[in-house]
Short mmCIF file of C-alpha atoms and ligand atoms in Angstrom, two decimals:
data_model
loop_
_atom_site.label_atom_id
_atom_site.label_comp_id
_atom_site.label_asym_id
_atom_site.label_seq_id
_atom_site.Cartn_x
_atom_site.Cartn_y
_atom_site.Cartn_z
CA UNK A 79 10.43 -26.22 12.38
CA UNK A 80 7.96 -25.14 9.54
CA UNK A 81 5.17 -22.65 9.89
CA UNK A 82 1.41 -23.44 10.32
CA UNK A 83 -1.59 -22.07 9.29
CA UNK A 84 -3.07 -19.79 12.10
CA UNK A 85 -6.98 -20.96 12.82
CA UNK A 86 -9.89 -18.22 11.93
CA UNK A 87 -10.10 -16.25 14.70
CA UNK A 88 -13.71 -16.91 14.48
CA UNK A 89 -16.28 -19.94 13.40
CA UNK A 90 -16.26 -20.25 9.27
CA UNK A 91 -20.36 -19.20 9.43
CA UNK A 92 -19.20 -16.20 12.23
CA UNK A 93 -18.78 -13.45 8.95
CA UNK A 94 -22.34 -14.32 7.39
CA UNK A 95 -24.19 -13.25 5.34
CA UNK A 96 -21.30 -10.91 4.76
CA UNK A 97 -18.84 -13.68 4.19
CA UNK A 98 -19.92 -16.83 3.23
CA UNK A 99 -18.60 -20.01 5.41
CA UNK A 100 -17.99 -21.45 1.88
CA UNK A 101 -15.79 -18.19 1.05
CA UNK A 102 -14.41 -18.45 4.19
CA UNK A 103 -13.81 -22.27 3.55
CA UNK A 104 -11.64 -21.44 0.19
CA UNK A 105 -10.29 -18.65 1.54
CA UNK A 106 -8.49 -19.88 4.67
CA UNK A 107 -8.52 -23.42 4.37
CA UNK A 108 -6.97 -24.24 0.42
CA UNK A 109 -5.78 -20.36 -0.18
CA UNK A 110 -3.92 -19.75 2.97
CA UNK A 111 -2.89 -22.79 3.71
CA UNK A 112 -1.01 -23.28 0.26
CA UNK A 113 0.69 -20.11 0.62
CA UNK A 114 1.87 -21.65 3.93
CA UNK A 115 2.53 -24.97 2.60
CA UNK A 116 4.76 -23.32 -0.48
CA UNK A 117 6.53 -21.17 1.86
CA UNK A 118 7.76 -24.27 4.06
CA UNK A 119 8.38 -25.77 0.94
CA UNK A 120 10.43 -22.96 -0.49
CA UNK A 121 12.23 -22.26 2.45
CA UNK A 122 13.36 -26.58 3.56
CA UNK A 123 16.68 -26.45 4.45
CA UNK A 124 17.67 -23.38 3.50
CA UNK A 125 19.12 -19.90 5.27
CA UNK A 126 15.16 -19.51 5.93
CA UNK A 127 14.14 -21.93 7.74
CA UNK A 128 13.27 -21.50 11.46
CA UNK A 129 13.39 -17.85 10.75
CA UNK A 130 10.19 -15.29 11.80
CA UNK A 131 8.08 -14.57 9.15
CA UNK A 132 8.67 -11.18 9.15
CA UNK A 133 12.30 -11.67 9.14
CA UNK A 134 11.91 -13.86 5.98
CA UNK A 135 9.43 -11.37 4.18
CA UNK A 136 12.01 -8.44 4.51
CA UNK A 137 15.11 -10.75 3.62
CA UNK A 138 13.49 -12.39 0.63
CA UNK A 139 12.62 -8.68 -0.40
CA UNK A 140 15.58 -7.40 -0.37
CA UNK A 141 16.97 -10.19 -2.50
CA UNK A 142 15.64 -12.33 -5.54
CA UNK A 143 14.20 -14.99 -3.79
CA UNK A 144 10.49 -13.91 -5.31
CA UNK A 145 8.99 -17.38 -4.80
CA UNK A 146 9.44 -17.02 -0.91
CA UNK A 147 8.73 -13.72 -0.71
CA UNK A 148 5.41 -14.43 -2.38
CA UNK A 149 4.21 -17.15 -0.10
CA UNK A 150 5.85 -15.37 3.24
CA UNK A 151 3.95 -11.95 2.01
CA UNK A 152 0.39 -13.99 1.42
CA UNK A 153 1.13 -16.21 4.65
CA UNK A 154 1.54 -13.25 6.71
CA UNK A 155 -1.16 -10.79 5.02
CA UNK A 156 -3.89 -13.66 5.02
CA UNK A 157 -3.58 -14.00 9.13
CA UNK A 158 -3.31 -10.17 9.16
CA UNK A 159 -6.88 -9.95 7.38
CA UNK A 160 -8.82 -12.47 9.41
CA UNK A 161 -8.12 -10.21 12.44
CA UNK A 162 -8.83 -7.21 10.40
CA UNK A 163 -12.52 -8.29 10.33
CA UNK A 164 -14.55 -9.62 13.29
CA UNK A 165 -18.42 -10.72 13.44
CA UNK A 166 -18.95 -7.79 15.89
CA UNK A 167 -17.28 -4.99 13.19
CA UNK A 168 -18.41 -2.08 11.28
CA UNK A 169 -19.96 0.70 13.28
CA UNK A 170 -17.59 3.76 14.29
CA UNK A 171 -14.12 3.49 15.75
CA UNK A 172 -13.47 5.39 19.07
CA UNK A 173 -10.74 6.75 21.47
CA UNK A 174 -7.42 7.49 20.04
CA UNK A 175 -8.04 6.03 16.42
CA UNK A 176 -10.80 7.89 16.26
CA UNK A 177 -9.32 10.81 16.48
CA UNK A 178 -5.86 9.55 13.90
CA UNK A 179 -8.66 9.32 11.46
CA UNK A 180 -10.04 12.39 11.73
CA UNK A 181 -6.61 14.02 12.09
CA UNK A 182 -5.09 12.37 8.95
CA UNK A 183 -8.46 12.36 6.94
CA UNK A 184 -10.64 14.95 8.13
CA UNK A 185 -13.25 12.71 9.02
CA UNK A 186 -13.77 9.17 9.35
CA UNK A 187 -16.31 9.25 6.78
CA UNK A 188 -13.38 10.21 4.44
CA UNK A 189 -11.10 7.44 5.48
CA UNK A 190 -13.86 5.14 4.46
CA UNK A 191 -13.86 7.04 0.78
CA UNK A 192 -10.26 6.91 0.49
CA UNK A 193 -10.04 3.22 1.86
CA UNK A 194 -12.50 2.63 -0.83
CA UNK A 195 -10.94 4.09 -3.53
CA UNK A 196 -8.27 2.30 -2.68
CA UNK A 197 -9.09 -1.27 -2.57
CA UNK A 198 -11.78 -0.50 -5.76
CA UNK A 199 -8.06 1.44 -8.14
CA UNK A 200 -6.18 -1.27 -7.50
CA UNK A 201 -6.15 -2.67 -10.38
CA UNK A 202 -5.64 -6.22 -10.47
CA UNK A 203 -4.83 -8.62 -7.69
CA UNK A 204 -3.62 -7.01 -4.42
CA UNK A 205 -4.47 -5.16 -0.76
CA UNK A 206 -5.89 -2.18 0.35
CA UNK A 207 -4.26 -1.09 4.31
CA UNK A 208 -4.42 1.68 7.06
CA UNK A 209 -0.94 2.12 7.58
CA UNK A 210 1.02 3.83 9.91
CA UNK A 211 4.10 5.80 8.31
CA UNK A 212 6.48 7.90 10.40
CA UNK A 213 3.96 8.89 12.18
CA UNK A 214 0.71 9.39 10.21
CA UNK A 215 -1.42 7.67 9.35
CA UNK A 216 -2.23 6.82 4.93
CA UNK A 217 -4.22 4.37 2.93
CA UNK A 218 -2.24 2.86 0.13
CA UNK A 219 -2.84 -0.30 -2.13
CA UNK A 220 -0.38 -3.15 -2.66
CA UNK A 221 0.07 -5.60 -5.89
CA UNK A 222 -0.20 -8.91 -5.58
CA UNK A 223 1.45 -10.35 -2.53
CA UNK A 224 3.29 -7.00 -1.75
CA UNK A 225 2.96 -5.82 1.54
CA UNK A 226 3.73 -2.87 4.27
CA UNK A 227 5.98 -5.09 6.38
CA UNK A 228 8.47 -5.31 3.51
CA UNK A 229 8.64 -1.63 3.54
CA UNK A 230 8.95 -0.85 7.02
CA UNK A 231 5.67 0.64 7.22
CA UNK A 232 3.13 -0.29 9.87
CA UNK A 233 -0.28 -2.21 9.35
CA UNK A 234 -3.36 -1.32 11.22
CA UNK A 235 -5.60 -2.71 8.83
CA UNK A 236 -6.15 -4.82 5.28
CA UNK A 237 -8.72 -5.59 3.33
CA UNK A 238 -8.07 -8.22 0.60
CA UNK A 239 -9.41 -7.70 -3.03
CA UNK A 240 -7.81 -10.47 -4.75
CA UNK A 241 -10.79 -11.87 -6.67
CA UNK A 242 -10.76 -15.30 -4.70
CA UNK A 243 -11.50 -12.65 -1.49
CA UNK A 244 -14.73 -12.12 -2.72
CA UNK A 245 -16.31 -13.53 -6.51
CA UNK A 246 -18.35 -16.48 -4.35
CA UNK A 247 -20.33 -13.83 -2.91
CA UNK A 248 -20.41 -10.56 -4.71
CA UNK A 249 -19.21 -11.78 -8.11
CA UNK A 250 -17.47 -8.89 -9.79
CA UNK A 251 -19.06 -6.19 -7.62
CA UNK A 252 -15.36 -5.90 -5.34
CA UNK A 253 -17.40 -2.58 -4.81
CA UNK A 254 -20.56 -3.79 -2.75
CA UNK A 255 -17.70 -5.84 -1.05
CA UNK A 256 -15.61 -2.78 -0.14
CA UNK A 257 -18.72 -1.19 1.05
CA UNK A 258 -19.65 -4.39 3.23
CA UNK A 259 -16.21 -4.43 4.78
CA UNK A 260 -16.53 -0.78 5.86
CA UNK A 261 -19.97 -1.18 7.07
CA UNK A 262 -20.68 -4.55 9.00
CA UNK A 263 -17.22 -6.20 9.65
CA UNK A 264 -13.71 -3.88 9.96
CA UNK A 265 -12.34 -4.56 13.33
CA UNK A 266 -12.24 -1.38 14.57
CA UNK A 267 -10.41 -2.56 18.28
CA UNK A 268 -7.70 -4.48 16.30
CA UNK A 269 -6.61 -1.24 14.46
CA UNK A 270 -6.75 0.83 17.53
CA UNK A 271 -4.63 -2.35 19.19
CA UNK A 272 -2.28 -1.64 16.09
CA UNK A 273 -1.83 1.87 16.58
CA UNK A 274 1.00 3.17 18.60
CA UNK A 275 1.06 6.73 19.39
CA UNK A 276 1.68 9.17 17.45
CA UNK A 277 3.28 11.51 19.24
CA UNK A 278 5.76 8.53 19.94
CA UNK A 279 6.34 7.98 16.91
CA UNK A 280 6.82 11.62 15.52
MN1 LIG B 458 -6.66 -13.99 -0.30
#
Protein backbone atom coordinates (compact mmCIF):
# COMPACT_ATOMS: atom_id res chain seq x y z
CA UNK A 1 0.00 0.00 0.00
CA UNK A 2 1.89 3.28 -0.99
CA UNK A 3 0.56 6.78 -0.62
CA UNK A 4 -0.93 8.98 -3.42
CA UNK A 5 -0.95 12.34 -4.25
CA UNK A 6 -4.21 14.05 -2.93
CA UNK A 7 -6.00 16.06 -6.08
CA UNK A 8 -6.20 20.14 -5.74
CA UNK A 9 -9.01 20.72 -3.93
CA UNK A 10 -9.85 23.08 -6.63
CA UNK A 11 -9.42 23.46 -10.70
CA UNK A 12 -5.46 24.40 -11.50
CA UNK A 13 -6.92 28.06 -13.07
CA UNK A 14 -9.42 28.23 -9.62
CA UNK A 15 -6.34 30.49 -7.63
CA UNK A 16 -5.87 33.05 -10.65
CA UNK A 17 -4.55 35.65 -11.18
CA UNK A 18 -3.27 35.07 -7.69
CA UNK A 19 -1.81 31.71 -8.50
CA UNK A 20 -1.04 30.88 -11.78
CA UNK A 21 -2.51 27.37 -13.22
CA UNK A 22 1.12 27.01 -14.48
CA UNK A 23 2.37 27.57 -10.71
CA UNK A 24 -0.19 25.51 -9.66
CA UNK A 25 0.84 22.93 -12.43
CA UNK A 26 4.64 22.74 -10.95
CA UNK A 27 3.59 23.05 -7.74
CA UNK A 28 1.23 20.10 -7.22
CA UNK A 29 1.72 18.06 -10.10
CA UNK A 30 6.01 17.49 -10.37
CA UNK A 31 6.70 19.12 -6.67
CA UNK A 32 4.22 17.22 -4.65
CA UNK A 33 4.01 14.42 -6.35
CA UNK A 34 7.89 13.67 -6.10
CA UNK A 35 7.87 14.21 -2.53
CA UNK A 36 5.17 11.49 -2.60
CA UNK A 37 6.84 9.36 -5.03
CA UNK A 38 10.34 9.54 -2.82
CA UNK A 39 8.52 8.87 0.26
CA UNK A 40 6.98 5.47 -1.17
CA UNK A 41 10.23 4.96 -2.43
CA UNK A 42 12.05 5.52 0.83
CA UNK A 43 9.75 3.79 2.85
CA UNK A 44 9.30 0.03 0.24
CA UNK A 45 9.44 -2.62 2.43
CA UNK A 46 10.45 -1.24 5.32
CA UNK A 47 8.99 -0.71 9.19
CA UNK A 48 7.15 2.31 7.25
CA UNK A 49 5.27 1.10 4.97
CA UNK A 50 1.44 0.99 5.30
CA UNK A 51 1.93 3.30 8.17
CA UNK A 52 -0.19 6.94 8.45
CA UNK A 53 1.65 9.69 7.42
CA UNK A 54 1.61 11.30 10.45
CA UNK A 55 2.75 8.29 12.22
CA UNK A 56 5.77 8.13 9.82
CA UNK A 57 6.58 11.99 10.08
CA UNK A 58 6.87 11.75 13.98
CA UNK A 59 8.79 8.28 13.85
CA UNK A 60 11.25 9.32 11.18
CA UNK A 61 11.74 12.50 13.48
CA UNK A 62 12.53 11.05 16.25
CA UNK A 63 15.14 8.91 14.57
CA UNK A 64 17.76 9.45 11.67
CA UNK A 65 15.82 8.44 8.94
CA UNK A 66 16.08 12.28 7.39
CA UNK A 67 15.36 11.16 3.82
CA UNK A 68 11.78 9.97 4.90
CA UNK A 69 11.17 12.44 7.13
CA UNK A 70 11.80 14.95 4.37
CA UNK A 71 9.44 13.58 1.81
CA UNK A 72 6.64 12.51 4.65
CA UNK A 73 7.03 16.33 6.07
CA UNK A 74 6.64 17.92 2.27
CA UNK A 75 3.93 15.13 1.38
CA UNK A 76 1.91 16.05 4.26
CA UNK A 77 2.55 20.02 4.38
CA UNK A 78 1.91 20.32 0.48
CA UNK A 79 -1.89 18.75 0.96
CA UNK A 80 -2.07 20.85 4.16
CA UNK A 81 -1.47 24.15 1.98
CA UNK A 82 -3.83 23.51 -0.89
CA UNK A 83 -6.65 23.52 1.73
CA UNK A 84 -5.10 26.43 3.42
CA UNK A 85 -6.08 28.55 0.36
CA UNK A 86 -9.43 28.45 -1.49
CA UNK A 87 -10.67 30.63 -4.64
CA UNK A 88 -13.35 32.12 -2.29
CA UNK A 89 -10.44 33.31 0.55
CA UNK A 90 -9.15 36.45 1.93
CA UNK A 91 -11.69 38.73 3.49
CA UNK A 92 -12.12 38.53 7.46
CA UNK A 93 -12.45 35.38 9.50
CA UNK A 94 -15.53 35.12 11.86
CA UNK A 95 -17.07 33.24 14.88
CA UNK A 96 -14.75 31.61 17.24
CA UNK A 97 -11.41 32.18 15.21
CA UNK A 98 -12.21 35.41 15.03
CA UNK A 99 -12.15 36.01 18.26
CA UNK A 100 -8.57 33.38 18.96
CA UNK A 101 -7.07 36.00 16.79
CA UNK A 102 -7.94 38.81 18.44
CA UNK A 103 -7.35 37.14 21.82
CA UNK A 104 -3.80 35.87 20.98
CA UNK A 105 -2.90 38.94 18.70
CA UNK A 106 -4.85 41.81 19.63
CA UNK A 107 -6.36 42.16 16.43
CA UNK A 108 -6.60 40.31 13.35
CA UNK A 109 -4.92 42.97 11.56
CA UNK A 110 -1.88 42.01 13.74
CA UNK A 111 -2.01 38.34 13.03
CA UNK A 112 -1.73 39.29 9.43
CA UNK A 113 1.65 41.46 10.44
CA UNK A 114 3.02 38.77 12.43
CA UNK A 115 2.01 36.00 9.81
CA UNK A 116 3.87 38.22 7.52
CA UNK A 117 6.82 38.68 9.24
CA UNK A 118 6.93 35.37 9.51
CA UNK A 119 6.79 33.80 6.21
CA UNK A 120 8.97 37.15 4.79
CA UNK A 121 12.23 36.20 8.21
CA UNK A 122 12.36 32.98 7.26
CA UNK A 123 15.20 32.91 5.77
CA UNK A 124 15.65 30.41 3.25
CA UNK A 125 13.40 27.58 2.19
CA UNK A 126 10.56 26.75 4.63
CA UNK A 127 6.71 27.49 6.10
CA UNK A 128 5.03 30.05 7.78
CA UNK A 129 1.69 28.40 10.15
CA UNK A 130 -1.14 29.43 12.63
CA UNK A 131 -0.62 26.96 15.11
CA UNK A 132 -2.35 25.88 17.95
CA UNK A 133 -0.02 25.21 21.12
CA UNK A 134 -1.42 24.12 24.48
CA UNK A 135 -3.92 26.12 24.02
CA UNK A 136 -3.07 29.39 22.22
CA UNK A 137 -2.79 30.18 19.47
CA UNK A 138 1.23 31.49 17.71
CA UNK A 139 2.68 32.05 14.33
CA UNK A 140 6.03 30.43 13.91
CA UNK A 141 8.20 29.59 10.74
CA UNK A 142 9.62 26.17 9.86
CA UNK A 143 12.98 25.25 7.74
CA UNK A 144 12.81 23.37 4.99
CA UNK A 145 10.50 20.42 5.24
CA UNK A 146 10.11 20.86 9.10
CA UNK A 147 6.80 20.91 10.29
CA UNK A 148 4.25 21.36 13.47
CA UNK A 149 3.06 17.76 13.32
CA UNK A 150 6.56 16.56 14.23
CA UNK A 151 6.35 18.65 17.26
CA UNK A 152 3.08 17.92 18.53
CA UNK A 153 1.81 21.22 17.80
CA UNK A 154 -1.41 21.82 15.92
CA UNK A 155 -1.83 23.35 12.31
CA UNK A 156 -4.59 25.68 11.44
CA UNK A 157 -2.91 27.17 8.68
CA UNK A 158 0.43 27.28 6.20
CA UNK A 159 1.55 29.28 3.80
CA UNK A 160 4.51 27.95 1.72
CA UNK A 161 7.53 30.28 0.85
CA UNK A 162 9.82 27.88 -0.64
CA UNK A 163 10.83 29.78 -3.78
CA UNK A 164 9.18 27.14 -6.22
CA UNK A 165 5.74 28.42 -4.11
CA UNK A 166 5.90 31.49 -5.77
CA UNK A 167 9.11 32.87 -8.34
CA UNK A 168 6.63 32.01 -11.60
CA UNK A 169 4.50 34.69 -10.47
CA UNK A 170 5.98 37.23 -8.17
CA UNK A 171 9.66 36.53 -8.89
CA UNK A 172 11.60 37.45 -5.80
CA UNK A 173 8.89 39.66 -4.29
CA UNK A 174 7.82 36.44 -1.56
CA UNK A 175 6.49 39.83 -0.06
CA UNK A 176 3.65 40.89 -2.62
CA UNK A 177 3.03 37.04 -2.32
CA UNK A 178 2.61 37.08 1.48
CA UNK A 179 0.44 40.04 1.06
CA UNK A 180 -1.72 38.20 -1.73
CA UNK A 181 -2.15 35.17 0.48
CA UNK A 182 -3.50 37.32 3.34
CA UNK A 183 -5.66 39.32 1.15
CA UNK A 184 -7.51 37.28 -1.68
CA UNK A 185 -6.98 33.51 -0.85
CA UNK A 186 -6.36 32.21 3.11
CA UNK A 187 -9.12 29.84 3.84
CA UNK A 188 -10.46 31.35 6.59
CA UNK A 189 -13.36 28.24 7.24
CA UNK A 190 -10.54 25.61 7.06
CA UNK A 191 -8.67 27.25 10.02
CA UNK A 192 -11.75 27.76 12.00
CA UNK A 193 -12.50 23.80 10.97
CA UNK A 194 -8.88 23.34 12.49
CA UNK A 195 -9.43 24.98 15.62
CA UNK A 196 -10.57 23.10 18.60
CA UNK A 197 -11.53 24.99 21.56
CA UNK A 198 -9.64 26.54 23.61
CA UNK A 199 -11.01 26.26 26.66
CA UNK A 200 -10.75 22.41 25.86
CA UNK A 201 -7.65 22.48 25.35
CA UNK A 202 -6.41 24.71 28.33
MN1 LIG B 1 6.15 23.66 -2.14
Amino acid sequence: MSMKLPDLPYELNALEPHVSARTLEYHHGKHHRAYVEKLNKAIENTAYEGLPLESIITRAHSTTHTNVFNNAAQAWNHAFLWNSMSPDGGGEPEGALKEALEANFGSVDNFRTVFKQAATGQFGSGWAWLIQDKGELKVISTDNADTPVAHNQKPLLTLDVWEHAYYLDYQNDRGGYVDTFLENLVNWEFAASNLTSLKAAA
